């Protein structure tokens, strides 16, 4: 968002600026470049005594601190202030700006190694947040609390900050550093921080006479006059010697990962700057080169998901290869199954050939069994036909008046049934030849009964069908019944082959 440099070229209708001037500029994004284009309204002439590093260090930190302290915080003489991360860019700026107001007491949190630096910058009461509870430390010194809290942490610290406020006090939140604290980033930590964040009702604020505000400079860049007026005040303070940014370190563009790690691990005091003119530095002999936080320990969630998606894709492609192999032929199907889908199966050819030989032998045995079952079915069909003919002759003799017509009707039925038998036997033979692993069994049940024994015979036929072993696939129950002066044929509907 911030940078300092020299004007290379002006757009049309731009006034008040000249090519070659040293300037400070602001933008929403895209400032980590050697050349940038920004609106003229976001460009400020840099004081002669200011370096490029200082110019790049001022805008974001000092504008943020300025608006929080003087607009939201209404900081006045005799008030007290809590600054979290007092050795950071915004914390450093807030301390200096607060000290431009008379008799302001500043409490600042930082690791113990930074206490001397922040005390020199103006912090009255430095607190080591790693070893002490800053809330208790502040109440020991100021039992009523503080007037303004600048909160970049979020979560539980926002609640503690609200409890630290005096009546008429204000807490200004401007970040959620607790969401990304530590070396590893995870969604659970973010969710926990959000869950611990304070939810305050207007009624509770009315009862306690406290206020909560939020600030984000990126959402204020559209207020040009407001921002320009505040930044001009800041530049005047710099010229008067009241403020001066602290530069922690300057890094080459090629070392942006190391620069970000410097801040991530909170090793910096002041601003970390990137410079296009800076040459990359090599680590001293014996020192380990800094590494990017993204390479530490556990990979980021994005990288873990990407790796998982890539692994799933590879497994999917492997399954597709196996599937395609199955469609081509039984031999390729067997090869694919044995090789796990790997097209390079030369090493397993011997095993595959052995499996194929076993499969062919099993297929031959199955075909022979099918042929035997078909022949057995033909024999049983002929026997059944003869038995039915004999039954019909006997029944026709008992019915002299209707025997002739019944005989003719039965002969027609026999002819039709015989044709169906021949056709279905051919079907069974063809299916037997196509079978590759099944052992179909043909069982034929033929029955005939007079009206008095129809129920009994039908019941027995059903029992015979139900009693067939589980591997029987083809069953028939055909019952002829003589009723009155005609013949009725009752066939079990789920029969596969009808035999008369």
Short mmCIF file of C-alpha atoms in Angstrom, two decimals:
data_model
loop_
_atom_site.label_atom_id
_atom_site.label_comp_id
_atom_site.label_asym_id
_atom_site.label_seq_id
_atom_site.Cartn_x
_atom_site.Cartn_y
_atom_site.Cartn_z
CA UNK A 1 0.00 0.00 0.00
CA UNK A 2 2.92 2.39 0.53
CA UNK A 3 6.06 3.36 -1.33
CA UNK A 4 8.54 6.20 -1.87
CA UNK A 5 10.45 7.09 -5.02
CA UNK A 6 10.95 9.51 -7.93
CA UNK A 7 8.31 10.66 -10.42
CA UNK A 8 9.17 9.23 -13.85
CA UNK A 9 6.20 10.51 -15.83
CA UNK A 10 3.02 12.55 -15.32
CA UNK A 11 -0.41 11.87 -16.70
CA UNK A 12 -2.52 14.44 -18.51
CA UNK A 13 -4.01 17.30 -16.50
CA UNK A 14 -1.78 16.54 -13.47
CA UNK A 15 -0.72 19.73 -11.70
CA UNK A 16 1.39 20.51 -8.62
CA UNK A 17 3.85 17.72 -9.33
CA UNK A 18 6.95 17.51 -11.51
CA UNK A 19 9.03 14.77 -13.07
CA UNK A 20 12.05 14.03 -10.88
CA UNK A 21 10.42 14.97 -7.56
CA UNK A 22 10.84 12.68 -4.56
CA UNK A 23 7.40 11.57 -3.45
CA UNK A 24 5.49 9.23 -1.12
CA UNK A 25 2.49 7.41 -2.54
CA UNK A 26 -0.40 5.19 -1.46
CA UNK A 27 -2.36 2.52 -3.33
CA UNK A 28 -4.66 -0.38 -2.50
CA UNK A 29 -2.19 -3.02 -3.73
CA UNK A 30 0.70 -3.63 -6.10
CA UNK A 31 3.46 -1.50 -4.56
CA UNK A 32 6.17 -4.21 -4.53
CA UNK A 33 7.47 -3.15 -7.94
CA UNK A 34 10.15 -0.95 -9.43
CA UNK A 35 7.63 1.19 -11.34
CA UNK A 36 4.02 1.81 -10.28
CA UNK A 37 1.16 3.97 -11.51
CA UNK A 38 -0.94 5.68 -8.84
CA UNK A 39 -3.60 8.41 -8.76
CA UNK A 40 -2.11 11.89 -8.38
CA UNK A 41 -4.34 12.47 -5.35
CA UNK A 42 -2.47 9.67 -3.52
CA UNK A 43 0.95 11.24 -4.07
CA UNK A 44 2.69 13.49 -1.49
CA UNK A 45 5.90 15.47 -1.91
CA UNK A 46 8.58 14.07 0.36
CA UNK A 47 10.53 16.44 2.66
CA UNK A 48 14.12 17.00 1.57
CA UNK A 49 15.56 15.62 4.79
CA UNK A 50 13.57 12.34 4.53
CA UNK A 51 15.15 9.17 3.07
CA UNK A 52 13.33 6.81 0.72
CA UNK A 53 13.27 4.16 3.45
CA UNK A 54 11.63 6.58 5.89
CA UNK A 55 9.20 7.74 3.22
CA UNK A 56 8.09 4.14 2.60
CA UNK A 57 7.81 3.49 6.36
CA UNK A 58 5.50 6.39 7.25
CA UNK A 59 2.14 6.25 5.39
CA UNK A 60 0.43 3.04 6.53
CA UNK A 61 1.65 2.93 10.15
CA UNK A 62 1.37 6.63 10.98
CA UNK A 63 -1.97 7.22 9.23
CA UNK A 64 -3.47 4.22 11.01
CA UNK A 65 -2.20 5.37 14.41
CA UNK A 66 -3.24 8.99 13.71
CA UNK A 67 -6.88 8.19 12.93
CA UNK A 68 -7.24 5.75 15.84
CA UNK A 69 -5.75 8.12 18.43
CA UNK A 70 -7.05 11.51 17.38
CA UNK A 71 -10.29 10.77 15.51
CA UNK A 72 -11.66 7.66 17.24
CA UNK A 73 -9.72 7.87 20.51
CA UNK A 74 -10.00 11.66 20.99
CA UNK A 75 -6.75 11.45 22.95
CA UNK A 76 -6.31 14.45 25.26
CA UNK A 77 -3.83 15.53 27.95
CA UNK A 78 -3.80 13.41 31.09
CA UNK A 79 -5.25 10.27 29.43
CA UNK A 80 -3.79 6.77 29.37
CA UNK A 81 -3.26 4.38 26.46
CA UNK A 82 -2.58 0.65 25.93
CA UNK A 83 -0.56 -0.16 22.78
CA UNK A 84 -0.23 -3.83 21.81
CA UNK A 85 2.87 -4.90 19.84
CA UNK A 86 4.54 -1.63 20.76
CA UNK A 87 7.72 -2.54 18.83
CA UNK A 88 5.84 -3.05 15.56
CA UNK A 89 5.25 -0.43 12.86
CA UNK A 90 1.84 0.80 14.07
CA UNK A 91 2.78 0.40 17.76
CA UNK A 92 5.94 2.46 17.26
CA UNK A 93 4.00 5.19 15.43
CA UNK A 94 1.17 5.23 18.00
CA UNK A 95 3.61 5.70 20.86
CA UNK A 96 5.31 8.66 19.16
CA UNK A 97 2.01 10.31 18.18
CA UNK A 98 0.58 9.81 21.70
CA UNK A 99 3.61 11.57 23.15
CA UNK A 100 2.82 14.67 21.10
CA UNK A 101 -0.05 15.15 23.60
CA UNK A 102 0.92 16.39 27.06
CA UNK A 103 0.94 14.06 30.05
CA UNK A 104 -0.26 10.88 28.29
CA UNK A 105 0.65 7.57 29.97
CA UNK A 106 1.48 4.73 27.57
CA UNK A 107 1.37 1.02 28.46
CA UNK A 108 3.03 -1.11 25.80
CA UNK A 109 3.31 -4.88 25.33
CA UNK A 110 6.40 -6.47 23.77
CA UNK A 111 8.84 -9.29 24.43
CA UNK A 112 11.41 -8.53 27.13
CA UNK A 113 14.26 -8.16 24.62
CA UNK A 114 12.50 -5.12 23.10
CA UNK A 115 11.68 -3.25 26.32
CA UNK A 116 14.67 -0.92 26.17
CA UNK A 117 13.80 0.12 22.62
CA UNK A 118 10.12 0.84 23.29
CA UNK A 119 10.96 2.72 26.51
CA UNK A 120 13.33 4.92 24.53
CA UNK A 121 10.50 5.51 22.04
CA UNK A 122 8.15 6.73 24.80
CA UNK A 123 6.43 3.73 26.44
CA UNK A 124 6.07 4.42 30.18
CA UNK A 125 5.22 0.90 31.30
CA UNK A 126 6.54 -1.93 29.08
CA UNK A 127 4.93 -5.33 29.76
CA UNK A 128 6.24 -8.72 28.66
CA UNK A 129 3.06 -10.35 27.37
CA UNK A 130 4.78 -13.73 27.12
CA UNK A 131 5.44 -14.08 30.86
CA UNK A 132 2.86 -11.79 32.49
CA UNK A 133 -0.84 -11.07 32.27
CA UNK A 134 -0.88 -7.53 30.88
CA UNK A 135 -4.38 -6.94 32.23
CA UNK A 136 -3.30 -7.60 35.82
CA UNK A 137 -0.11 -5.58 35.37
CA UNK A 138 -2.09 -2.54 34.18
CA UNK A 139 -4.61 -2.79 37.03
CA UNK A 140 -1.77 -2.98 39.56
CA UNK A 141 -0.49 0.34 38.25
CA UNK A 142 -3.82 1.94 37.29
CA UNK A 143 -6.71 0.24 39.15
CA UNK A 144 -9.36 2.03 37.09
CA UNK A 145 -7.78 0.90 33.81
CA UNK A 146 -6.96 2.97 30.73
CA UNK A 147 -8.81 5.46 28.53
CA UNK A 148 -7.88 4.08 25.09
CA UNK A 149 -6.93 0.57 23.91
CA UNK A 150 -5.53 -0.04 20.41
CA UNK A 151 -6.29 -3.70 19.66
CA UNK A 152 -4.67 -5.48 16.68
CA UNK A 153 -5.09 -8.93 18.26
CA UNK A 154 -8.79 -9.81 18.32
CA UNK A 155 -10.39 -12.81 20.02
CA UNK A 156 -10.04 -13.04 23.81
CA UNK A 157 -7.75 -9.99 23.90
CA UNK A 158 -10.59 -7.79 22.64
CA UNK A 159 -12.69 -8.88 25.62
CA UNK A 160 -9.83 -8.18 28.01
CA UNK A 161 -9.31 -4.77 26.44
CA UNK A 162 -12.95 -3.88 26.91
CA UNK A 163 -12.74 -4.84 30.57
CA UNK A 164 -9.67 -2.62 30.99
CA UNK A 165 -11.47 0.53 29.84
CA UNK A 166 -12.37 3.25 32.26
CA UNK A 167 -15.82 4.87 32.02
CA UNK A 168 -15.87 6.96 28.82
CA UNK A 169 -13.06 4.77 27.50
CA UNK A 170 -12.70 3.53 23.92
CA UNK A 171 -11.24 0.40 22.32
CA UNK A 172 -10.27 0.57 18.62
CA UNK A 173 -9.77 -2.75 16.83
CA UNK A 174 -7.69 -2.78 13.66
CA UNK A 175 -6.65 -6.39 13.12
CA UNK A 176 -6.85 -10.04 14.18
CA UNK A 177 -3.23 -11.05 14.69
CA UNK A 178 -4.29 -13.92 16.96
CA UNK A 179 -5.66 -15.73 13.91
CA UNK A 180 -2.18 -16.10 12.45
CA UNK A 181 -0.05 -16.29 15.58
CA UNK A 182 2.69 -18.92 15.64
CA UNK A 183 4.49 -20.89 12.96
CA UNK A 184 1.56 -23.01 11.82
CA UNK A 185 -1.60 -21.56 10.34
CA UNK A 186 -4.86 -23.46 10.69
CA UNK A 187 -8.56 -22.91 10.36
CA UNK A 188 -9.25 -24.12 13.89
CA UNK A 189 -7.18 -21.27 15.33
CA UNK A 190 -9.05 -18.78 13.17
CA UNK A 191 -12.40 -20.20 14.23
CA UNK A 192 -11.36 -20.11 17.90
CA UNK A 193 -10.33 -16.44 17.60
CA UNK A 194 -13.66 -15.53 16.02
CA UNK A 195 -15.54 -17.48 18.68
CA UNK A 196 -13.70 -15.65 21.47
CA UNK A 197 -14.29 -12.24 19.92
CA UNK A 198 -16.54 -10.02 21.97
CA UNK A 199 -20.17 -9.71 21.06
CA UNK A 200 -21.45 -6.52 22.68
CA UNK A 201 -24.97 -5.19 22.78
CA UNK A 202 -25.65 -1.44 22.70
CA UNK A 203 -27.40 -1.78 26.06
CA UNK A 204 -24.22 -3.05 27.75
CA UNK A 205 -22.25 -0.13 26.27
CA UNK A 206 -24.83 2.29 27.61
CA UNK A 207 -24.60 0.78 31.08
CA UNK A 208 -20.79 0.90 31.19
CA UNK A 209 -20.24 4.17 29.29
CA UNK A 210 -17.74 2.58 26.92
CA UNK A 211 -17.25 2.60 23.16
CA UNK A 212 -15.94 0.16 20.52
CA UNK A 213 -14.66 1.23 17.09
CA UNK A 214 -13.02 -0.49 14.12
CA UNK A 215 -10.49 0.89 11.64
CA UNK A 216 -8.99 -0.20 8.32
CA UNK A 217 -7.03 2.32 6.25
CA UNK A 218 -7.60 0.40 3.02
CA UNK A 219 -11.30 1.20 3.29
CA UNK A 220 -10.64 4.90 3.77
CA UNK A 221 -8.62 5.67 0.66
CA UNK A 222 -11.72 6.99 -1.06
CA UNK A 223 -11.88 9.84 1.47
CA UNK A 224 -9.17 11.83 -0.30
CA UNK A 225 -9.42 15.13 1.58
CA UNK A 226 -9.56 13.43 4.97
CA UNK A 227 -6.50 11.30 4.23
CA UNK A 228 -4.50 14.15 2.68
CA UNK A 229 -5.21 16.44 5.62
CA UNK A 230 -4.10 13.82 8.16
CA UNK A 231 -0.96 12.95 6.20
CA UNK A 232 0.02 16.60 5.92
CA UNK A 233 -0.18 16.85 9.73
CA UNK A 234 2.08 13.80 9.98
CA UNK A 235 4.64 15.29 7.56
CA UNK A 236 4.63 18.53 9.58
CA UNK A 237 5.33 16.55 12.76
CA UNK A 238 8.24 14.86 11.00
CA UNK A 239 9.65 18.23 9.91
CA UNK A 240 9.32 19.48 13.50
CA UNK A 241 11.22 16.46 14.81
CA UNK A 242 8.27 15.13 16.84
CA UNK A 243 8.12 11.80 15.05
CA UNK A 244 10.65 9.62 13.26
CA UNK A 245 9.97 6.13 11.87
CA UNK A 246 12.30 3.34 12.91
CA UNK A 247 13.65 1.11 10.13
CA UNK A 248 14.26 -2.42 11.36
CA UNK A 249 15.81 -3.79 8.17
CA UNK A 250 15.95 -3.30 4.39
CA UNK A 251 15.65 -6.29 2.05
CA UNK A 252 16.08 -6.86 -1.67
CA UNK A 253 13.00 -7.73 -3.70
CA UNK A 254 14.43 -11.22 -4.17
CA UNK A 255 14.35 -11.71 -0.38
CA UNK A 256 10.68 -10.90 0.19
CA UNK A 257 10.13 -14.32 1.88
CA UNK A 258 12.86 -13.62 4.42
CA UNK A 259 11.49 -10.12 5.03
CA UNK A 260 8.01 -11.49 5.70
CA UNK A 261 9.44 -14.10 8.06
CA UNK A 262 11.17 -11.33 10.00
CA UNK A 263 7.75 -9.86 10.80
CA UNK A 264 5.98 -13.21 11.15
CA UNK A 265 8.33 -14.26 13.93
CA UNK A 266 8.07 -10.81 15.54
CA UNK A 267 11.81 -10.28 15.47
CA UNK A 268 11.54 -6.76 14.06
CA UNK A 269 11.58 -3.45 15.92
CA UNK A 270 9.99 -0.93 13.59
CA UNK A 271 9.38 -1.26 9.84
CA UNK A 272 10.66 -3.91 7.44
CA UNK A 273 11.39 -2.34 4.02
CA UNK A 274 11.81 -3.79 0.51
CA UNK A 275 14.14 -1.90 -1.84
CA UNK A 276 14.65 -2.45 -5.61
CA UNK A 277 18.18 -1.05 -5.25
CA UNK A 278 19.17 -3.43 -2.47
CA UNK A 279 21.44 -6.32 -3.43
CA UNK A 280 20.51 -9.73 -1.97
CA UNK A 281 22.68 -10.58 1.03
CA UNK A 282 24.10 -14.00 1.70
CA UNK A 283 23.98 -15.47 5.22
CA UNK A 284 27.19 -15.33 7.20
CA UNK A 285 29.32 -18.46 7.12
CA UNK A 286 27.97 -20.93 9.64
CA UNK A 287 24.55 -19.24 9.82
CA UNK A 288 21.50 -20.97 8.43
CA UNK A 289 19.81 -19.10 5.61
CA UNK A 290 16.39 -17.74 6.56
CA UNK A 291 13.53 -19.74 5.11
CA UNK A 292 10.04 -18.80 4.18
CA UNK A 293 7.34 -19.44 6.81
CA UNK A 294 5.51 -21.44 4.15
CA UNK A 295 8.30 -24.06 4.25
CA UNK A 296 8.19 -24.61 7.99
CA UNK A 297 7.04 -27.86 9.50
CA UNK A 298 3.47 -28.60 8.53
CA UNK A 299 2.49 -27.53 4.98
CA UNK A 300 -0.26 -24.99 4.59
CA UNK A 301 -3.88 -26.10 4.21
CA UNK A 302 -3.83 -25.06 0.55
CA UNK A 303 -0.76 -27.19 -0.17
CA UNK A 304 -2.16 -30.19 1.69
CA UNK A 305 -5.43 -29.98 -0.24
CA UNK A 306 -3.56 -29.57 -3.53
CA UNK A 307 -1.44 -32.64 -2.79
CA UNK A 308 -4.52 -34.63 -1.84
CA UNK A 309 -6.32 -33.56 -5.02
CA UNK A 310 -3.29 -34.56 -7.11
CA UNK A 311 -3.13 -37.95 -5.39
CA UNK A 312 -6.87 -38.48 -5.99
CA UNK A 313 -6.41 -37.57 -9.64
CA UNK A 314 -3.60 -40.11 -10.03
CA UNK A 315 -5.72 -42.79 -8.38
CA UNK A 316 -8.64 -41.89 -10.65
CA UNK A 317 -6.48 -42.19 -13.76
CA UNK A 318 -5.20 -45.55 -12.52
CA UNK A 319 -8.76 -46.80 -12.04
CA UNK A 320 -9.71 -45.57 -15.53
CA UNK A 321 -6.85 -47.57 -17.01
CA UNK A 322 -8.08 -50.70 -15.25
CA UNK A 323 -11.64 -50.00 -16.37
CA UNK A 324 -10.61 -49.58 -20.00
CA UNK A 325 -8.57 -52.75 -19.83
CA UNK A 326 -11.59 -54.66 -18.56
CA UNK A 327 -13.68 -53.50 -21.52
CA UNK A 328 -11.19 -54.71 -24.15
CA UNK A 329 -10.90 -58.45 -23.49
CA UNK A 330 -10.82 -61.05 -20.69
CA UNK A 331 -7.05 -61.42 -21.16
CA UNK A 332 -6.40 -57.69 -20.77
CA UNK A 333 -8.85 -57.60 -17.91
CA UNK A 334 -6.84 -60.28 -16.09
CA UNK A 335 -3.55 -58.54 -16.88
CA UNK A 336 -4.88 -55.19 -15.58
CA UNK A 337 -6.12 -56.75 -12.34
CA UNK A 338 -2.83 -58.50 -11.69
CA UNK A 339 -0.76 -55.42 -12.48
CA UNK A 340 -2.96 -52.94 -10.59
CA UNK A 341 -3.60 -50.92 -13.74
CA UNK A 342 0.12 -50.47 -14.58
CA UNK A 343 0.63 -50.69 -18.37
CA UNK A 344 4.21 -51.91 -17.83
CA UNK A 345 3.41 -55.53 -16.97
CA UNK A 346 6.29 -57.28 -18.68
CA UNK A 347 7.65 -58.53 -15.36
CA UNK A 348 4.37 -60.30 -14.58
CA UNK A 349 3.82 -61.99 -17.99
CA UNK A 350 4.56 -65.47 -16.67
CA UNK A 351 2.04 -65.11 -13.87
CA UNK A 352 -0.55 -63.76 -16.28
CA UNK A 353 -0.03 -66.64 -18.74
CA UNK A 354 -0.51 -69.14 -15.93
CA UNK A 355 -3.74 -67.48 -14.85
CA UNK A 356 -4.99 -67.42 -18.46
CA UNK A 357 -4.29 -71.15 -18.86
CA UNK A 358 -6.25 -71.91 -15.70
CA UNK A 359 -9.13 -69.76 -16.94
CA UNK A 360 -9.23 -71.54 -20.31
CA UNK A 361 -9.23 -74.97 -18.65
CA UNK A 362 -12.05 -73.95 -16.34
CA UNK A 363 -14.03 -72.63 -19.32
CA UNK A 364 -13.70 -75.98 -21.13
CA UNK A 365 -14.91 -77.90 -18.07
CA UNK A 366 -17.86 -75.57 -17.71
CA UNK A 367 -18.82 -75.99 -21.39
CA UNK A 368 -18.79 -79.79 -21.03
CA UNK A 369 -21.01 -79.62 -17.97
CA UNK A 370 -23.45 -77.41 -19.82
CA UNK A 371 -23.62 -79.84 -22.75
CA UNK A 372 -24.32 -82.74 -20.35
CA UNK A 373 -27.10 -80.78 -18.67
CA UNK A 374 -28.66 -79.94 -22.06
CA UNK A 375 -28.67 -83.59 -23.12
CA UNK A 376 -30.16 -84.57 -19.78
CA UNK A 377 -32.86 -81.94 -20.31
CA UNK A 378 -33.69 -83.37 -23.76
CA UNK A 379 -34.09 -86.87 -22.37
CA UNK A 380 -36.33 -85.70 -19.57
CA UNK A 381 -38.42 -83.69 -22.04
CA UNK A 382 -39.02 -86.76 -24.23
CA UNK A 383 -39.99 -88.85 -21.21
CA UNK A 384 -42.36 -86.15 -20.04
CA UNK A 385 -43.94 -85.93 -23.48
CA UNK A 386 -44.62 -89.66 -23.56
CA UNK A 387 -46.09 -89.59 -20.09
CA UNK A 388 -48.44 -86.77 -21.02
CA UNK A 389 -49.55 -88.58 -24.20
CA UNK A 390 -50.44 -91.62 -22.16
CA UNK A 391 -52.37 -89.52 -19.66
CA UNK A 392 -54.27 -87.83 -22.47
CA UNK A 393 -55.20 -91.15 -24.10
CA UNK A 394 -56.55 -92.43 -20.83
CA UNK A 395 -58.52 -89.27 -20.18
CA UNK A 396 -59.98 -89.20 -23.70
CA UNK A 397 -61.21 -92.78 -23.32
CA UNK A 398 -63.14 -91.76 -20.21
CA UNK A 399 -64.95 -89.01 -22.10
CA UNK A 400 -66.64 -90.64 -25.12
CA UNK A 401 -68.76 -87.61 -25.87
CA UNK A 402 -65.99 -85.08 -25.83
CA UNK A 403 -62.98 -87.27 -26.30
CA UNK A 404 -62.57 -86.59 -29.99
CA UNK A 405 -62.66 -82.82 -29.63
CA UNK A 406 -60.47 -82.99 -26.53
CA UNK A 407 -58.00 -85.21 -28.38
CA UNK A 408 -57.79 -82.73 -31.20
CA UNK A 409 -57.33 -79.84 -28.76
CA UNK A 410 -54.64 -81.73 -26.88
CA UNK A 411 -52.84 -82.64 -30.10
CA UNK A 412 -52.75 -78.98 -31.04
CA UNK A 413 -51.39 -78.12 -27.62
CA UNK A 414 -48.75 -80.82 -27.91
CA UNK A 415 -47.63 -79.54 -31.28
CA UNK A 416 -47.33 -76.00 -30.00
CA UNK A 417 -45.54 -77.14 -26.82
CA UNK A 418 -43.18 -79.35 -28.82
CA UNK A 419 -42.24 -76.42 -31.02
CA UNK A 420 -41.55 -74.32 -27.93
CA UNK A 421 -39.51 -77.12 -26.41
CA UNK A 422 -37.31 -77.42 -29.49
CA UNK A 423 -36.81 -73.65 -29.65
CA UNK A 424 -36.00 -73.30 -25.97
CA UNK A 425 -33.62 -76.24 -26.02
CA UNK A 426 -31.71 -74.50 -28.77
CA UNK A 427 -31.71 -71.35 -26.67
CA UNK A 428 -30.31 -73.26 -23.69
CA UNK A 429 -27.61 -74.81 -25.87
CA UNK A 430 -26.61 -71.38 -27.19
CA UNK A 431 -26.58 -69.91 -23.69
CA UNK A 432 -24.51 -72.80 -22.46
CA UNK A 433 -21.88 -72.12 -25.09
CA UNK A 434 -21.73 -68.44 -24.08
CA UNK A 435 -21.49 -69.17 -20.34
CA UNK A 436 -18.03 -68.50 -18.86
CA UNK A 437 -18.08 -69.54 -15.27
CA UNK A 438 -21.66 -70.54 -14.42
CA UNK A 439 -23.03 -74.07 -14.24
CA UNK A 440 -26.69 -73.80 -15.24
CA UNK A 441 -28.92 -76.75 -14.40
CA UNK A 442 -32.14 -77.51 -16.30
CA UNK A 443 -34.89 -79.09 -14.23
CA UNK A 444 -38.20 -79.95 -15.88
CA UNK A 445 -41.34 -80.63 -13.86
CA UNK A 446 -44.34 -81.91 -15.83
CA UNK A 447 -47.60 -82.83 -14.23
CA UNK A 448 -51.14 -83.66 -15.25
CA UNK A 449 -54.15 -84.19 -13.07
CA UNK A 450 -57.85 -84.71 -13.12
CA UNK A 451 -60.06 -82.08 -11.49
CA UNK A 452 -60.06 -83.95 -8.19
CA UNK A 453 -56.27 -84.10 -7.88
CA UNK A 454 -55.42 -80.76 -9.50
CA UNK A 455 -54.80 -78.90 -6.23
CA UNK A 456 -52.68 -81.70 -4.83
CA UNK A 457 -50.58 -82.07 -7.97
CA UNK A 458 -50.11 -78.31 -8.36
CA UNK A 459 -49.01 -78.02 -4.75
CA UNK A 460 -46.50 -80.85 -5.17
CA UNK A 461 -45.09 -79.30 -8.33
CA UNK A 462 -44.51 -76.02 -6.49
CA UNK A 463 -42.79 -77.88 -3.66
CA UNK A 464 -40.54 -79.60 -6.19
CA UNK A 465 -39.59 -76.26 -7.73
CA UNK A 466 -38.97 -74.62 -4.36
CA UNK A 467 -36.85 -77.53 -3.25
CA UNK A 468 -34.33 -77.19 -6.09
CA UNK A 469 -30.76 -76.27 -5.00
CA UNK A 470 -29.64 -72.63 -5.04
CA UNK A 471 -27.54 -73.07 -8.19
CA UNK A 472 -30.57 -74.13 -10.28
CA UNK A 473 -31.32 -71.33 -12.70
CA UNK A 474 -33.98 -72.88 -14.99
CA UNK A 475 -37.20 -74.41 -13.62
CA UNK A 476 -40.59 -75.40 -15.03
CA UNK A 477 -43.87 -76.44 -13.55
CA UNK A 478 -46.47 -77.29 -16.22
CA UNK A 479 -49.83 -78.62 -15.04
CA UNK A 480 -52.56 -79.83 -17.30
CA UNK A 481 -56.00 -79.90 -15.78
CA UNK A 482 -59.13 -81.29 -17.24
CA UNK A 483 -62.15 -79.25 -16.34
CA UNK A 484 -65.61 -79.97 -17.61
CA UNK A 485 -65.55 -80.72 -21.34
CA UNK A 486 -62.30 -78.96 -22.20
CA UNK A 487 -58.64 -78.69 -21.25
CA UNK A 488 -56.98 -75.81 -19.44
CA UNK A 489 -53.23 -75.31 -19.29
CA UNK A 490 -51.78 -73.76 -16.11
CA UNK A 491 -48.13 -72.68 -16.35
CA UNK A 492 -46.02 -71.20 -13.56
CA UNK A 493 -45.25 -67.65 -14.81
CA UNK A 494 -41.65 -67.54 -13.64
CA UNK A 495 -40.75 -70.72 -15.53
CA UNK A 496 -37.87 -70.36 -17.96
CA UNK A 497 -38.60 -73.37 -20.26
CA UNK A 498 -41.98 -74.98 -20.98
CA UNK A 499 -41.98 -78.68 -21.81
CA UNK A 500 -45.06 -80.74 -22.63
#
